[in-house]
Amino acid sequence: MRPLPAHLPLSGGAMIRVLRRWVLSDLGIASVLALFAALVVVGIWLEPVDVPINLIFLPLVLGILFLSSRMLPWFAGYILLTLVTAGVLQEEYTIRIATALGVMATISVLVIVMSLRRGQIGVGPLRGQSMLVDLRDRILAQGEIPTLPREWLVESALSSAGGSPFAGDFVVATTRWRESLELVVVDVSGKGEAAGTRALQLSGAMGGLVGALPPAGFLPAANDYLLQRAWEEGFATAVHVSVDLATGVFELRSAGHPPAVQRHAGSGRWEMLQAEGPVLGIVEDVEYACIRGQLDQGDSLLLYTDGMVEEPRRDIELGIDHMLGAAESLLRKSWDGLADRLVGAVGSPDDDRALLLVHRRP
């Protein structure tokens, strides 16, 4: 079959698809917005009283949202040019018009500066935000509890400072060959969004390390990883527990973290498990002491960050007592959902908080 000549006209459907792709492209969006700004200038020229100069602000806002960092500086410069033209076409100046021109010109310059900084990342604003949200979701996914035998209840709860979606506290949970449960609670230095960027990177690394190394090697490897990063605020505290799902025997190691607490079902009392070890990212070649114990039926284990128990002008032991008192009061309803209820009941709202509950059902 002979090929069709290249000069044949496109069909109607093909032309619509080509036009749609062009309109949705960076150049197409910029062209449409530039045409709108030009029509505003023409309107000001024809009807300076009826057409408000503030209309030029609309394409600038849409350009900030949808244009790439490469196109945005040129478009902002074009908006500056249309502002100058619109100002020249004004028959008379009032304080309102002069203020509007000054504000929009300032915003245009700020947009140019902002887009040049954004160009270092190489993504547009909407895509950049979606990348951060995707990374945040990956942190939360690291803390999702895997499917466990029915006798085990494991819950985690997180709350960030000021309600920010990014936090420096996070949880990592995984199983090893369905025989043991590996759990890590981490508190990165700082709080809120400032610590969230470091937590994004650290959570991915810890998620890979905890499932690939034996329990004794996890914290030393995490410490080496932080030392290699050489962050200015590159330290973190962490607590790691490995639980044998068949017997309930656990190994617990801590890196400068608040002590874990175990509730013994037989006596109804809480016991603090104070494992020794320096914080991560400060000292080379460190060892982390191991505390061995067992979770019998009905026993529970709480791992948490300092935001749950530390407040200004209050000793941490008093904070732990307050948390355990609240836990006793809340667990009268049920162990299910206790992690969320406890995080909502205690701790400072101005600090990141994370809590991990491990309960062996009777």
Tab-separated table of C-alpha atoms in Angstrom:
chain	number	residue	atom	x	y	z
A	1	MET	CA	0.000	0.000	0.000
A	2	ARG	CA	1.348	3.411	-0.949
A	3	PRO	CA	1.863	5.803	1.991
A	4	LEU	CA	-0.409	8.793	2.213
A	5	PRO	CA	1.109	12.091	1.037
A	6	ALA	CA	2.514	14.133	3.889
A	7	HIS	CA	0.729	17.259	2.645
A	8	LEU	CA	-2.789	15.865	3.097
A	9	PRO	CA	-4.848	18.094	5.424
A	10	LEU	CA	-5.542	16.885	8.934
A	11	SER	CA	-8.995	15.569	9.750
A	12	GLY	CA	-11.273	17.563	12.024
A	13	GLY	CA	-10.644	15.293	15.014
A	14	ALA	CA	-6.877	15.386	14.500
A	15	MET	CA	-6.916	19.171	14.275
A	16	ILE	CA	-8.867	19.388	17.530
A	17	ARG	CA	-6.351	17.095	19.258
A	18	VAL	CA	-3.425	19.151	17.969
A	19	LEU	CA	-5.112	22.381	19.073
A	20	ARG	CA	-5.898	20.913	22.495
A	21	ARG	CA	-2.282	19.843	23.020
A	22	TRP	CA	-1.073	23.304	22.033
A	23	VAL	CA	-3.526	25.100	24.337
A	24	LEU	CA	-2.486	22.903	27.267
A	25	SER	CA	1.224	23.342	26.554
A	26	ASP	CA	3.368	25.924	28.321
A	27	LEU	CA	3.519	28.122	25.236
A	28	GLY	CA	-0.209	27.778	24.629
A	29	ILE	CA	-1.142	28.797	28.175
A	30	ALA	CA	1.243	31.762	28.024
A	31	SER	CA	-0.209	32.839	24.651
A	32	VAL	CA	-3.805	32.706	25.883
A	33	LEU	CA	-2.966	34.664	29.035
A	34	ALA	CA	-0.917	37.202	27.049
A	35	LEU	CA	-3.845	37.677	24.647
A	36	PHE	CA	-6.162	38.302	27.594
A	37	ALA	CA	-3.773	40.927	29.012
A	38	ALA	CA	-3.527	42.582	25.594
A	39	LEU	CA	-7.338	42.712	25.312
A	40	VAL	CA	-7.466	44.415	28.708
A	41	VAL	CA	-5.056	47.073	27.442
A	42	VAL	CA	-7.186	47.569	24.326
A	43	GLY	CA	-10.262	47.872	26.539
A	44	ILE	CA	-8.523	50.507	28.670
A	45	TRP	CA	-7.631	52.390	25.496
A	46	LEU	CA	-11.227	52.303	24.191
A	47	GLU	CA	-13.123	52.597	27.488
A	48	PRO	CA	-10.693	53.770	30.191
A	49	VAL	CA	-13.512	54.416	32.644
A	50	ASP	CA	-15.371	51.102	32.285
A	51	VAL	CA	-12.406	48.686	32.074
A	52	PRO	CA	-10.540	48.386	35.416
A	53	ILE	CA	-6.770	48.141	35.227
A	54	ASN	CA	-6.864	45.485	37.954
A	55	LEU	CA	-7.969	42.949	35.328
A	56	ILE	CA	-4.313	42.577	34.297
A	57	PHE	CA	-3.738	40.947	37.681
A	58	LEU	CA	-5.822	37.898	36.682
A	59	PRO	CA	-3.488	36.517	33.955
A	60	LEU	CA	-0.502	37.115	36.252
A	61	VAL	CA	-2.067	34.963	38.990
A	62	LEU	CA	-2.933	32.214	36.492
A	63	GLY	CA	0.596	32.369	35.112
A	64	ILE	CA	2.049	31.846	38.605
A	65	LEU	CA	-0.109	28.728	38.998
A	66	PHE	CA	0.326	27.078	35.615
A	67	LEU	CA	3.446	28.297	33.817
A	68	SER	CA	6.835	26.624	34.092
A	69	SER	CA	9.807	28.298	35.720
A	70	ARG	CA	11.333	28.796	32.273
A	71	MET	CA	8.328	30.616	30.833
A	72	LEU	CA	7.189	32.540	33.916
A	73	PRO	CA	9.934	35.254	33.979
A	74	TRP	CA	9.195	36.164	30.343
A	75	PHE	CA	5.482	36.274	31.012
A	76	ALA	CA	5.943	38.444	34.118
A	77	GLY	CA	8.091	40.796	32.034
A	78	TYR	CA	5.294	40.956	29.447
A	79	ILE	CA	2.805	41.824	32.193
A	80	LEU	CA	5.120	44.641	33.299
A	81	LEU	CA	5.079	45.944	29.715
A	82	THR	CA	1.291	45.821	29.569
A	83	LEU	CA	1.131	47.678	32.882
A	84	VAL	CA	3.319	50.452	31.493
A	85	THR	CA	1.152	50.619	28.375
A	86	ALA	CA	-2.053	50.670	30.419
A	87	GLY	CA	-0.627	53.422	32.601
A	88	VAL	CA	0.207	55.542	29.559
A	89	LEU	CA	-3.326	55.092	28.201
A	90	GLN	CA	-4.951	56.359	31.379
A	91	GLU	CA	-6.575	59.721	30.777
A	92	GLU	CA	-6.139	60.805	34.356
A	93	TYR	CA	-4.415	59.374	37.390
A	94	THR	CA	-5.993	58.876	40.767
A	95	ILE	CA	-4.503	57.504	43.966
A	96	ARG	CA	-6.397	54.236	43.312
A	97	ILE	CA	-4.945	53.774	39.832
A	98	ALA	CA	-1.428	54.728	40.892
A	99	THR	CA	-1.619	52.298	43.842
A	100	ALA	CA	-2.881	49.488	41.617
A	101	LEU	CA	-0.076	50.051	39.121
A	102	GLY	CA	2.540	50.096	41.876
A	103	VAL	CA	1.245	46.946	43.566
A	104	MET	CA	1.017	44.943	40.345
A	105	ALA	CA	4.436	46.099	39.185
A	106	THR	CA	5.945	45.033	42.525
A	107	ILE	CA	4.222	41.659	42.320
A	108	SER	CA	5.499	41.163	38.763
A	109	VAL	CA	9.081	41.792	39.876
A	110	LEU	CA	8.651	39.383	42.810
A	111	VAL	CA	7.256	36.762	40.436
A	112	ILE	CA	10.343	37.070	38.227
A	113	VAL	CA	12.656	36.637	41.222
A	114	MET	CA	10.587	33.732	42.558
A	115	SER	CA	10.522	31.955	39.204
A	116	LEU	CA	14.307	32.233	38.867
A	117	ARG	CA	14.705	30.561	42.275
A	118	ARG	CA	12.146	27.948	41.321
A	119	GLY	CA	14.082	27.278	38.152
A	120	GLN	CA	16.871	25.767	40.260
A	121	ILE	CA	14.461	22.929	41.108
A	122	GLY	CA	13.224	22.569	37.554
A	123	VAL	CA	9.527	22.046	38.332
A	124	GLY	CA	6.451	24.224	38.192
A	125	PRO	CA	4.634	25.304	41.335
A	126	LEU	CA	1.799	22.792	41.162
A	127	ARG	CA	4.142	19.948	40.309
A	128	GLY	CA	6.548	21.011	43.055
A	129	GLN	CA	3.761	20.962	45.619
A	130	SER	CA	2.540	17.571	44.419
A	131	MET	CA	6.079	16.215	44.759
A	132	LEU	CA	6.228	17.352	48.383
A	133	VAL	CA	2.815	15.861	49.084
A	134	ASP	CA	3.910	12.601	47.446
A	135	LEU	CA	7.034	12.518	49.601
A	136	ARG	CA	4.990	13.227	52.718
A	137	ASP	CA	2.648	10.374	51.818
A	138	ARG	CA	5.652	8.100	51.441
A	139	ILE	CA	6.700	8.958	55.014
A	140	LEU	CA	3.248	8.017	56.242
A	141	ALA	CA	3.350	4.818	54.182
A	142	GLN	CA	6.591	3.816	55.936
A	143	GLY	CA	4.641	3.807	59.186
A	144	GLU	CA	1.716	1.724	57.958
A	145	ILE	CA	1.423	-1.358	60.104
A	146	PRO	CA	1.782	-4.604	58.120
A	147	THR	CA	-0.727	-7.415	58.441
A	148	LEU	CA	-0.128	-9.224	61.739
A	149	PRO	CA	-1.511	-12.283	63.555
A	150	ARG	CA	-4.827	-11.601	65.309
A	151	GLU	CA	-3.271	-11.621	68.767
A	152	TRP	CA	-1.205	-8.536	67.957
A	153	LEU	CA	-2.534	-4.964	67.928
A	154	VAL	CA	-0.074	-2.343	66.698
A	155	GLU	CA	-1.105	1.293	66.142
A	156	SER	CA	0.754	4.502	65.354
A	157	ALA	CA	-0.349	8.130	65.584
A	158	LEU	CA	1.350	11.349	64.455
A	159	SER	CA	0.648	15.008	65.111
A	160	SER	CA	2.801	17.870	63.819
A	161	ALA	CA	3.526	21.246	65.370
A	162	GLY	CA	0.911	23.821	64.479
A	163	GLY	CA	-1.036	21.323	62.362
A	164	SER	CA	1.514	21.383	59.530
A	165	PRO	CA	1.326	18.377	57.162
A	166	PHE	CA	5.107	18.005	57.438
A	167	ALA	CA	6.777	16.920	60.652
A	168	GLY	CA	10.111	15.753	62.000
A	169	ASP	CA	8.644	12.754	63.865
A	170	PHE	CA	7.902	9.581	61.960
A	171	VAL	CA	7.414	5.847	62.357
A	172	VAL	CA	8.846	2.949	60.357
A	173	ALA	CA	7.217	-0.477	60.565
A	174	THR	CA	7.984	-3.721	58.750
A	175	THR	CA	8.037	-7.469	59.291
A	176	ARG	CA	11.004	-9.762	58.792
A	177	TRP	CA	10.019	-13.037	57.089
A	178	ARG	CA	6.667	-12.848	58.942
A	179	GLU	CA	8.494	-13.989	62.069
A	180	SER	CA	9.413	-10.712	63.742
A	181	LEU	CA	8.063	-7.176	63.756
A	182	GLU	CA	10.535	-4.306	63.340
A	183	LEU	CA	9.396	-0.905	64.658
A	184	VAL	CA	11.239	2.410	64.756
A	185	VAL	CA	10.141	5.780	66.147
A	186	VAL	CA	12.322	8.727	65.087
A	187	ASP	CA	12.487	12.363	66.170
A	188	VAL	CA	14.531	14.539	63.800
A	189	SER	CA	16.027	17.735	65.215
A	190	GLY	CA	13.741	20.728	64.812
A	191	LYS	CA	9.997	20.629	64.370
A	192	GLY	CA	7.283	21.186	61.805
A	193	GLU	CA	8.226	22.012	58.224
A	194	ALA	CA	11.836	22.858	59.136
A	195	ALA	CA	12.427	19.265	60.215
A	196	GLY	CA	10.065	17.767	57.644
A	197	THR	CA	12.552	17.989	54.769
A	198	ARG	CA	15.189	16.079	56.745
A	199	ALA	CA	12.581	13.560	57.858
A	200	LEU	CA	11.656	12.939	54.210
A	201	GLN	CA	15.176	11.827	53.377
A	202	LEU	CA	15.860	9.989	56.623
A	203	SER	CA	12.649	7.965	56.591
A	204	GLY	CA	13.479	6.475	53.201
A	205	ALA	CA	16.942	5.461	54.345
A	206	MET	CA	15.699	3.960	57.606
A	207	GLY	CA	12.936	2.093	55.828
A	208	GLY	CA	15.572	0.316	53.768
A	209	LEU	CA	17.983	-0.304	56.628
A	210	VAL	CA	15.551	-1.733	59.167
A	211	GLY	CA	14.472	-4.584	56.949
A	212	ALA	CA	17.917	-5.398	55.587
A	213	LEU	CA	20.048	-5.494	58.744
A	214	PRO	CA	19.895	-7.578	61.902
A	215	PRO	CA	18.418	-5.688	64.891
A	216	ALA	CA	21.845	-5.040	66.442
A	217	GLY	CA	23.116	-3.368	63.265
A	218	PHE	CA	20.272	-0.968	62.558
A	219	LEU	CA	21.045	1.980	64.855
A	220	PRO	CA	24.835	1.948	64.118
A	221	ALA	CA	24.045	1.992	60.379
A	222	ALA	CA	21.538	4.834	60.837
A	223	ASN	CA	24.157	6.743	62.842
A	224	ASP	CA	26.727	6.316	60.050
A	225	TYR	CA	24.167	7.491	57.495
A	226	LEU	CA	23.486	10.710	59.392
A	227	LEU	CA	27.194	11.376	59.892
A	228	GLN	CA	27.739	11.087	56.141
A	229	ARG	CA	24.991	13.645	55.443
A	230	ALA	CA	26.829	16.302	57.522
A	231	TRP	CA	23.675	18.361	58.058
A	232	GLU	CA	23.998	21.478	60.192
A	233	GLU	CA	21.185	20.115	62.369
A	234	GLY	CA	21.879	16.528	61.455
A	235	PHE	CA	21.070	14.713	64.663
A	236	ALA	CA	18.051	12.621	65.533
A	237	THR	CA	16.830	10.424	68.337
A	238	ALA	CA	15.347	7.006	67.682
A	239	VAL	CA	14.088	3.906	69.438
A	240	HIS	CA	14.061	0.522	67.707
A	241	VAL	CA	12.263	-2.600	68.889
A	242	SER	CA	12.239	-6.060	67.320
A	243	VAL	CA	9.424	-8.324	68.500
A	244	ASP	CA	9.222	-12.079	67.935
A	245	LEU	CA	5.612	-12.579	66.881
A	246	ALA	CA	5.521	-16.185	68.095
A	247	THR	CA	6.922	-15.784	71.596
A	248	GLY	CA	6.569	-12.049	72.349
A	249	VAL	CA	10.287	-11.773	73.154
A	250	PHE	CA	11.621	-8.352	72.138
A	251	GLU	CA	14.906	-6.504	71.815
A	252	LEU	CA	14.875	-2.750	72.384
A	253	ARG	CA	17.625	-0.238	71.599
A	254	SER	CA	17.544	3.525	71.977
A	255	ALA	CA	19.561	6.411	70.539
A	256	GLY	CA	19.032	9.285	72.970
A	257	HIS	CA	15.278	8.693	72.920
A	258	PRO	CA	12.796	8.981	75.806
A	259	PRO	CA	12.409	5.624	77.579
A	260	ALA	CA	9.907	3.125	76.249
A	261	VAL	CA	7.330	1.892	78.747
A	262	GLN	CA	5.869	-1.595	79.153
A	263	ARG	CA	2.565	-2.364	80.828
A	264	HIS	CA	2.399	-5.711	82.583
A	265	ALA	CA	-1.126	-7.077	82.434
A	266	GLY	CA	-0.660	-9.160	85.584
A	267	SER	CA	0.081	-6.213	87.868
A	268	GLY	CA	-1.391	-3.396	85.788
A	269	ARG	CA	1.809	-1.387	86.283
A	270	TRP	CA	3.999	0.420	83.783
A	271	GLU	CA	7.750	-0.198	83.687
A	272	MET	CA	10.212	2.236	82.099
A	273	LEU	CA	12.750	0.605	79.756
A	274	GLN	CA	15.710	3.003	79.705
A	275	ALA	CA	18.137	1.771	77.048
A	276	GLU	CA	21.443	3.663	76.806
A	277	GLY	CA	22.860	5.090	73.602
A	278	PRO	CA	23.896	8.472	72.104
A	279	VAL	CA	21.747	10.346	69.626
A	280	LEU	CA	22.229	9.621	65.933
A	281	GLY	CA	24.587	11.735	63.847
A	282	ILE	CA	26.962	13.037	66.540
A	283	VAL	CA	29.580	10.402	67.480
A	284	GLU	CA	31.291	7.804	65.301
A	285	ASP	CA	31.659	4.086	66.081
A	286	VAL	CA	29.080	3.859	68.849
A	287	GLU	CA	27.358	0.864	70.371
A	288	TYR	CA	23.775	0.735	71.545
A	289	ALA	CA	22.832	-1.265	74.627
A	290	CYS	CA	20.077	-3.822	74.232
A	291	ILE	CA	17.198	-4.399	76.636
A	292	ARG	CA	15.533	-7.781	76.275
A	293	GLY	CA	12.076	-8.494	77.533
A	294	GLN	CA	8.866	-10.302	76.711
A	295	LEU	CA	5.320	-9.263	75.978
A	296	ASP	CA	3.014	-11.800	77.563
A	297	GLN	CA	-0.660	-11.962	76.713
A	298	GLY	CA	-2.297	-8.689	77.737
A	299	ASP	CA	1.018	-6.811	77.935
A	300	SER	CA	1.645	-3.581	76.033
A	301	LEU	CA	4.551	-1.412	74.916
A	302	LEU	CA	4.536	2.337	74.228
A	303	LEU	CA	7.182	4.068	72.100
A	304	TYR	CA	6.872	7.850	71.753
A	305	THR	CA	8.745	11.074	70.991
A	306	ASP	CA	9.582	13.841	73.450
A	307	GLY	CA	6.688	16.005	72.233
A	308	MET	CA	4.395	13.661	74.155
A	309	VAL	CA	6.045	14.216	77.529
A	310	GLU	CA	8.172	17.394	77.422
A	311	GLU	CA	6.825	20.841	78.212
A	312	PRO	CA	8.618	24.022	79.319
A	313	ARG	CA	9.427	24.113	83.036
A	314	ARG	CA	8.306	20.514	83.586
A	315	ASP	CA	10.500	17.520	84.283
A	316	ILE	CA	10.288	14.757	81.686
A	317	GLU	CA	9.463	12.144	84.333
A	318	LEU	CA	6.396	14.139	85.328
A	319	GLY	CA	5.447	14.255	81.662
A	320	ILE	CA	5.779	10.471	81.396
A	321	ASP	CA	3.625	10.010	84.509
A	322	HIS	CA	0.997	12.315	83.011
A	323	MET	CA	1.020	10.359	79.729
A	324	LEU	CA	0.680	6.994	81.492
A	325	GLY	CA	-2.138	8.314	83.689
A	326	ALA	CA	-3.978	9.462	80.577
A	327	ALA	CA	-3.328	6.086	78.935
A	328	GLU	CA	-4.841	4.228	81.904
A	329	SER	CA	-7.904	6.436	81.754
A	330	LEU	CA	-8.350	6.061	77.994
A	331	LEU	CA	-7.734	2.339	77.708
A	332	ARG	CA	-10.782	1.613	79.866
A	333	LYS	CA	-12.796	2.008	76.683
A	334	SER	CA	-10.661	-0.213	74.482
A	335	TRP	CA	-7.096	-0.725	73.342
A	336	ASP	CA	-8.285	-0.149	69.775
A	337	GLY	CA	-7.742	3.471	68.766
A	338	LEU	CA	-5.785	4.239	71.935
A	339	ALA	CA	-2.820	5.695	70.003
A	340	ASP	CA	-4.918	8.399	68.342
A	341	ARG	CA	-6.800	9.191	71.535
A	342	LEU	CA	-3.617	9.467	73.557
A	343	VAL	CA	-1.846	11.743	71.079
A	344	GLY	CA	-4.916	13.963	71.075
A	345	ALA	CA	-5.051	14.080	74.872
A	346	VAL	CA	-1.455	14.753	75.942
A	347	GLY	CA	1.650	16.508	74.700
A	348	SER	CA	2.385	19.997	73.476
A	349	PRO	CA	0.516	21.203	70.346
A	350	ASP	CA	3.576	23.341	69.588
A	351	ASP	CA	5.777	20.270	69.117
A	352	ASP	CA	5.735	17.266	66.803
A	353	ARG	CA	4.335	14.137	68.460
A	354	ALA	CA	4.505	10.483	67.527
A	355	LEU	CA	3.299	7.430	69.407
A	356	LEU	CA	3.512	3.701	68.709
A	357	LEU	CA	1.433	1.178	70.630
A	358	VAL	CA	2.194	-2.567	70.680
A	359	HIS	CA	-0.380	-4.719	72.469
A	360	ARG	CA	-0.554	-8.507	72.690
A	361	ARG	CA	-4.184	-9.471	73.056
A	362	PRO	CA	-5.041	-11.959	75.846
